[in-house]
Amino acid sequence: MSAQPHVHTNPKHQARRNAAIGKIHIGKEQLGMDDETYRAMLLTQGGVKSSKDLTNEGLNKVLRHLEKAGAVFTTKKKHGRKPNNLPSGSDRNAKLSKIEALLAEAKRPWEYAHAMAKRMYKKDALEFCDHHELTGIIAALVKNAKR
């Protein structure tokens, strides 16, 4: 029996791979690459002739290369905004400003703080966090920044 390389059959892993390959093709189009140039780039950056043969490391390397060359990959994200349903003078608003500053310093999007609210307090978004929960998120962001 010959040893076959392990093939990932995890659906989430496959979906991420497919999304990355899709981004590569979007980048190819944005940069106006002809097929010959595209294949040469895949070979130099990822060591393969086809994007489907790229390793995860190769996928990341090719995507970074395309971004440096000018390709833009944007995705619409759920909860990608600062909460806006709070009175301007509220103590919670001051905490949100602090969270905003910490996110900006760490170059993280608002989605990161919304995900923290969900993970730490089972809240769907920061809007639903109370004063103490927002303080906990600030503490976690400060701790993360020190790493």
PDB file of C-alpha atoms in Angstrom:
ATOM      1  CA  MET A   1       0.000   0.000   0.000  1.00  0.00           C
ATOM      2  CA  SER A   2       1.464   3.387  -0.967  1.00  0.00           C
ATOM      3  CA  ALA A   3       1.463   6.288   1.463  1.00  0.00           C
ATOM      4  CA  GLN A   4      -0.990   8.945   0.328  1.00  0.00           C
ATOM      5  CA  PRO A   5      -0.644  12.494   1.587  1.00  0.00           C
ATOM      6  CA  HIS A   6      -3.354  13.435   4.083  1.00  0.00           C
ATOM      7  CA  VAL A   7      -6.111  15.311   2.295  1.00  0.00           C
ATOM      8  CA  HIS A   8      -8.114  17.756   4.420  1.00  0.00           C
ATOM      9  CA  THR A   9     -11.805  17.011   4.191  1.00  0.00           C
ATOM     10  CA  ASN A  10     -12.837  19.530   6.846  1.00  0.00           C
ATOM     11  CA  PRO A  11     -15.596  21.601   5.194  1.00  0.00           C
ATOM     12  CA  LYS A  12     -14.529  24.840   6.951  1.00  0.00           C
ATOM     13  CA  HIS A  13     -10.925  24.312   5.855  1.00  0.00           C
ATOM     14  CA  GLN A  14     -12.065  23.661   2.279  1.00  0.00           C
ATOM     15  CA  ALA A  15     -14.296  26.753   2.304  1.00  0.00           C
ATOM     16  CA  ARG A  16     -11.347  28.911   3.463  1.00  0.00           C
ATOM     17  CA  ARG A  17      -9.144  27.405   0.739  1.00  0.00           C
ATOM     18  CA  ASN A  18     -11.778  28.046  -1.908  1.00  0.00           C
ATOM     19  CA  ALA A  19     -12.200  31.639  -0.697  1.00  0.00           C
ATOM     20  CA  ALA A  20      -8.420  32.215  -0.835  1.00  0.00           C
ATOM     21  CA  ILE A  21      -8.216  30.732  -4.342  1.00  0.00           C
ATOM     22  CA  GLY A  22     -11.122  32.968  -5.362  1.00  0.00           C
ATOM     23  CA  LYS A  23      -9.252  36.010  -4.020  1.00  0.00           C
ATOM     24  CA  ILE A  24      -6.189  34.990  -6.039  1.00  0.00           C
ATOM     25  CA  HIS A  25      -8.295  34.926  -9.207  1.00  0.00           C
ATOM     26  CA  ILE A  26      -9.820  38.314  -8.319  1.00  0.00           C
ATOM     27  CA  GLY A  27      -6.296  39.696  -7.858  1.00  0.00           C
ATOM     28  CA  LYS A  28      -5.239  38.247 -11.207  1.00  0.00           C
ATOM     29  CA  GLU A  29      -8.154  40.049 -12.880  1.00  0.00           C
ATOM     30  CA  GLN A  30      -7.572  43.339 -11.023  1.00  0.00           C
ATOM     31  CA  LEU A  31      -3.925  43.387 -12.047  1.00  0.00           C
ATOM     32  CA  GLY A  32      -4.731  42.424 -15.642  1.00  0.00           C
ATOM     33  CA  MET A  33      -2.424  39.391 -15.626  1.00  0.00           C
ATOM     34  CA  ASP A  34      -2.418  37.217 -18.709  1.00  0.00           C
ATOM     35  CA  ASP A  35      -2.306  33.455 -18.159  1.00  0.00           C
ATOM     36  CA  GLU A  36       1.447  33.180 -18.770  1.00  0.00           C
ATOM     37  CA  THR A  37       2.270  35.928 -16.258  1.00  0.00           C
ATOM     38  CA  TYR A  38      -0.172  34.438 -13.731  1.00  0.00           C
ATOM     39  CA  ARG A  39       1.350  30.947 -13.981  1.00  0.00           C
ATOM     40  CA  ALA A  40       4.883  32.370 -13.687  1.00  0.00           C
ATOM     41  CA  MET A  41       3.815  34.250 -10.526  1.00  0.00           C
ATOM     42  CA  LEU A  42       2.275  31.082  -9.052  1.00  0.00           C
ATOM     43  CA  LEU A  43       5.496  29.205  -9.762  1.00  0.00           C
ATOM     44  CA  THR A  44       7.789  31.830  -8.215  1.00  0.00           C
ATOM     45  CA  GLN A  45       5.579  32.606  -5.213  1.00  0.00           C
ATOM     46  CA  GLY A  46       4.003  29.227  -4.475  1.00  0.00           C
ATOM     47  CA  GLY A  47       6.110  26.688  -6.342  1.00  0.00           C
ATOM     48  CA  VAL A  48       3.127  25.358  -8.304  1.00  0.00           C
ATOM     49  CA  LYS A  49       1.546  25.822 -11.735  1.00  0.00           C
ATOM     50  CA  SER A  50      -2.074  25.886 -10.525  1.00  0.00           C
ATOM     51  CA  SER A  51      -3.661  27.689  -7.561  1.00  0.00           C
ATOM     52  CA  LYS A  52      -5.485  24.496  -6.555  1.00  0.00           C
ATOM     53  CA  ASP A  53      -2.097  22.898  -5.809  1.00  0.00           C
ATOM     54  CA  LEU A  54      -0.965  25.642  -3.403  1.00  0.00           C
ATOM     55  CA  THR A  55      -0.282  24.782   0.221  1.00  0.00           C
ATOM     56  CA  ASN A  56      -1.808  27.032   2.886  1.00  0.00           C
ATOM     57  CA  GLU A  57       1.550  28.785   3.171  1.00  0.00           C
ATOM     58  CA  GLY A  58       1.641  29.166  -0.605  1.00  0.00           C
ATOM     59  CA  LEU A  59      -1.879  30.620  -0.650  1.00  0.00           C
ATOM     60  CA  ASN A  60      -0.864  33.246   1.916  1.00  0.00           C
ATOM     61  CA  LYS A  61       2.362  34.061   0.084  1.00  0.00           C
ATOM     62  CA  VAL A  62       0.565  34.524  -3.250  1.00  0.00           C
ATOM     63  CA  LEU A  63      -2.151  36.693  -1.656  1.00  0.00           C
ATOM     64  CA  ARG A  64       0.479  38.909   0.032  1.00  0.00           C
ATOM     65  CA  HIS A  65       2.331  39.208  -3.287  1.00  0.00           C
ATOM     66  CA  LEU A  66      -0.860  40.220  -5.126  1.00  0.00           C
ATOM     67  CA  GLU A  67      -1.693  42.820  -2.455  1.00  0.00           C
ATOM     68  CA  LYS A  68       1.811  44.298  -2.707  1.00  0.00           C
ATOM     69  CA  ALA A  69       1.322  44.474  -6.474  1.00  0.00           C
ATOM     70  CA  GLY A  70      -1.860  46.506  -5.970  1.00  0.00           C
ATOM     71  CA  ALA A  71      -4.726  44.020  -5.743  1.00  0.00           C
ATOM     72  CA  VAL A  72      -7.408  45.026  -3.257  1.00  0.00           C
ATOM     73  CA  PHE A  73      -9.363  42.371  -1.370  1.00  0.00           C
ATOM     74  CA  THR A  74     -12.289  43.752   0.613  1.00  0.00           C
ATOM     75  CA  THR A  75     -15.095  41.862   2.207  1.00  0.00           C
ATOM     76  CA  LYS A  76     -18.313  43.086   3.715  1.00  0.00           C
ATOM     77  CA  LYS A  77     -18.362  42.174   7.361  1.00  0.00           C
ATOM     78  CA  LYS A  78     -21.213  41.872   9.774  1.00  0.00           C
ATOM     79  CA  HIS A  79     -21.034  44.337  12.684  1.00  0.00           C
ATOM     80  CA  GLY A  80     -18.265  46.304  11.000  1.00  0.00           C
ATOM     81  CA  ARG A  81     -19.139  49.597  12.615  1.00  0.00           C
ATOM     82  CA  LYS A  82     -18.970  51.559  15.812  1.00  0.00           C
ATOM     83  CA  PRO A  83     -22.174  51.217  17.855  1.00  0.00           C
ATOM     84  CA  ASN A  84     -24.241  54.375  17.304  1.00  0.00           C
ATOM     85  CA  ASN A  85     -27.283  53.929  19.498  1.00  0.00           C
ATOM     86  CA  LEU A  86     -25.877  55.541  22.644  1.00  0.00           C
ATOM     87  CA  PRO A  87     -26.439  59.047  23.981  1.00  0.00           C
ATOM     88  CA  SER A  88     -23.380  61.218  23.319  1.00  0.00           C
ATOM     89  CA  GLY A  89     -22.709  62.070  26.986  1.00  0.00           C
ATOM     90  CA  SER A  90     -23.027  58.557  28.374  1.00  0.00           C
ATOM     91  CA  ASP A  91     -20.311  56.771  30.350  1.00  0.00           C
ATOM     92  CA  ARG A  92     -20.705  53.884  27.900  1.00  0.00           C
ATOM     93  CA  ASN A  93     -19.847  56.264  25.061  1.00  0.00           C
ATOM     94  CA  ALA A  94     -16.556  57.116  26.800  1.00  0.00           C
ATOM     95  CA  LYS A  95     -15.812  53.393  27.097  1.00  0.00           C
ATOM     96  CA  LEU A  96     -16.594  52.903  23.406  1.00  0.00           C
ATOM     97  CA  SER A  97     -14.169  55.711  22.563  1.00  0.00           C
ATOM     98  CA  LYS A  98     -11.503  53.903  24.589  1.00  0.00           C
ATOM     99  CA  ILE A  99     -12.303  50.631  22.780  1.00  0.00           C
ATOM    100  CA  GLU A 100     -12.113  52.485  19.457  1.00  0.00           C
ATOM    101  CA  ALA A 101      -8.669  53.875  20.352  1.00  0.00           C
ATOM    102  CA  LEU A 102      -7.368  50.447  21.433  1.00  0.00           C
ATOM    103  CA  LEU A 103      -8.687  48.843  18.233  1.00  0.00           C
ATOM    104  CA  ALA A 104      -7.062  51.549  16.107  1.00  0.00           C
ATOM    105  CA  GLU A 105      -3.743  51.150  17.919  1.00  0.00           C
ATOM    106  CA  ALA A 106      -3.836  47.384  17.342  1.00  0.00           C
ATOM    107  CA  LYS A 107      -5.006  47.924  13.725  1.00  0.00           C
ATOM    108  CA  ARG A 108      -8.081  45.790  14.382  1.00  0.00           C
ATOM    109  CA  PRO A 109     -11.593  46.341  12.971  1.00  0.00           C
ATOM    110  CA  TRP A 110     -14.734  46.869  15.046  1.00  0.00           C
ATOM    111  CA  GLU A 111     -15.662  43.250  14.251  1.00  0.00           C
ATOM    112  CA  TYR A 112     -12.897  42.219  16.655  1.00  0.00           C
ATOM    113  CA  ALA A 113     -14.590  43.973  19.602  1.00  0.00           C
ATOM    114  CA  HIS A 114     -18.005  42.638  18.593  1.00  0.00           C
ATOM    115  CA  ALA A 115     -16.518  39.120  18.516  1.00  0.00           C
ATOM    116  CA  MET A 116     -15.037  39.694  21.981  1.00  0.00           C
ATOM    117  CA  ALA A 117     -18.476  40.692  23.296  1.00  0.00           C
ATOM    118  CA  LYS A 118     -19.894  37.493  21.864  1.00  0.00           C
ATOM    119  CA  ARG A 119     -17.091  35.274  23.148  1.00  0.00           C
ATOM    120  CA  MET A 120     -16.744  36.847  26.600  1.00  0.00           C
ATOM    121  CA  TYR A 121     -20.350  37.742  27.428  1.00  0.00           C
ATOM    122  CA  LYS A 122     -22.510  35.911  24.875  1.00  0.00           C
ATOM    123  CA  LYS A 123     -23.733  39.270  23.518  1.00  0.00           C
ATOM    124  CA  ASP A 124     -24.300  39.647  19.778  1.00  0.00           C
ATOM    125  CA  ALA A 125     -22.710  43.096  19.683  1.00  0.00           C
ATOM    126  CA  LEU A 126     -21.161  45.792  21.867  1.00  0.00           C
ATOM    127  CA  GLU A 127     -24.490  47.662  21.971  1.00  0.00           C
ATOM    128  CA  PHE A 128     -25.813  44.963  24.275  1.00  0.00           C
ATOM    129  CA  CYS A 129     -22.914  45.107  26.748  1.00  0.00           C
ATOM    130  CA  ASP A 130     -23.374  46.913  30.052  1.00  0.00           C
ATOM    131  CA  HIS A 131     -20.839  49.178  31.775  1.00  0.00           C
ATOM    132  CA  HIS A 132     -19.007  46.285  33.494  1.00  0.00           C
ATOM    133  CA  GLU A 133     -18.844  44.170  30.341  1.00  0.00           C
ATOM    134  CA  LEU A 134     -17.385  47.085  28.350  1.00  0.00           C
ATOM    135  CA  THR A 135     -14.779  47.514  31.111  1.00  0.00           C
ATOM    136  CA  GLY A 136     -13.904  43.815  30.729  1.00  0.00           C
ATOM    137  CA  ILE A 137     -13.483  44.207  26.967  1.00  0.00           C
ATOM    138  CA  ILE A 138     -11.211  47.219  27.514  1.00  0.00           C
ATOM    139  CA  ALA A 139      -9.119  45.201  29.984  1.00  0.00           C
ATOM    140  CA  ALA A 140      -8.826  42.335  27.480  1.00  0.00           C
ATOM    141  CA  LEU A 141      -7.780  44.736  24.682  1.00  0.00           C
ATOM    142  CA  VAL A 142      -5.156  46.363  26.948  1.00  0.00           C
ATOM    143  CA  LYS A 143      -3.807  42.935  27.926  1.00  0.00           C
ATOM    144  CA  ASN A 144      -3.727  41.914  24.250  1.00  0.00           C
ATOM    145  CA  ALA A 145      -1.841  45.121  23.336  1.00  0.00           C
ATOM    146  CA  LYS A 146       0.892  44.315  25.862  1.00  0.00           C
ATOM    147  CA  ARG A 147       1.638  40.996  24.158  1.00  0.00           C
TER     148      ARG A 147
END
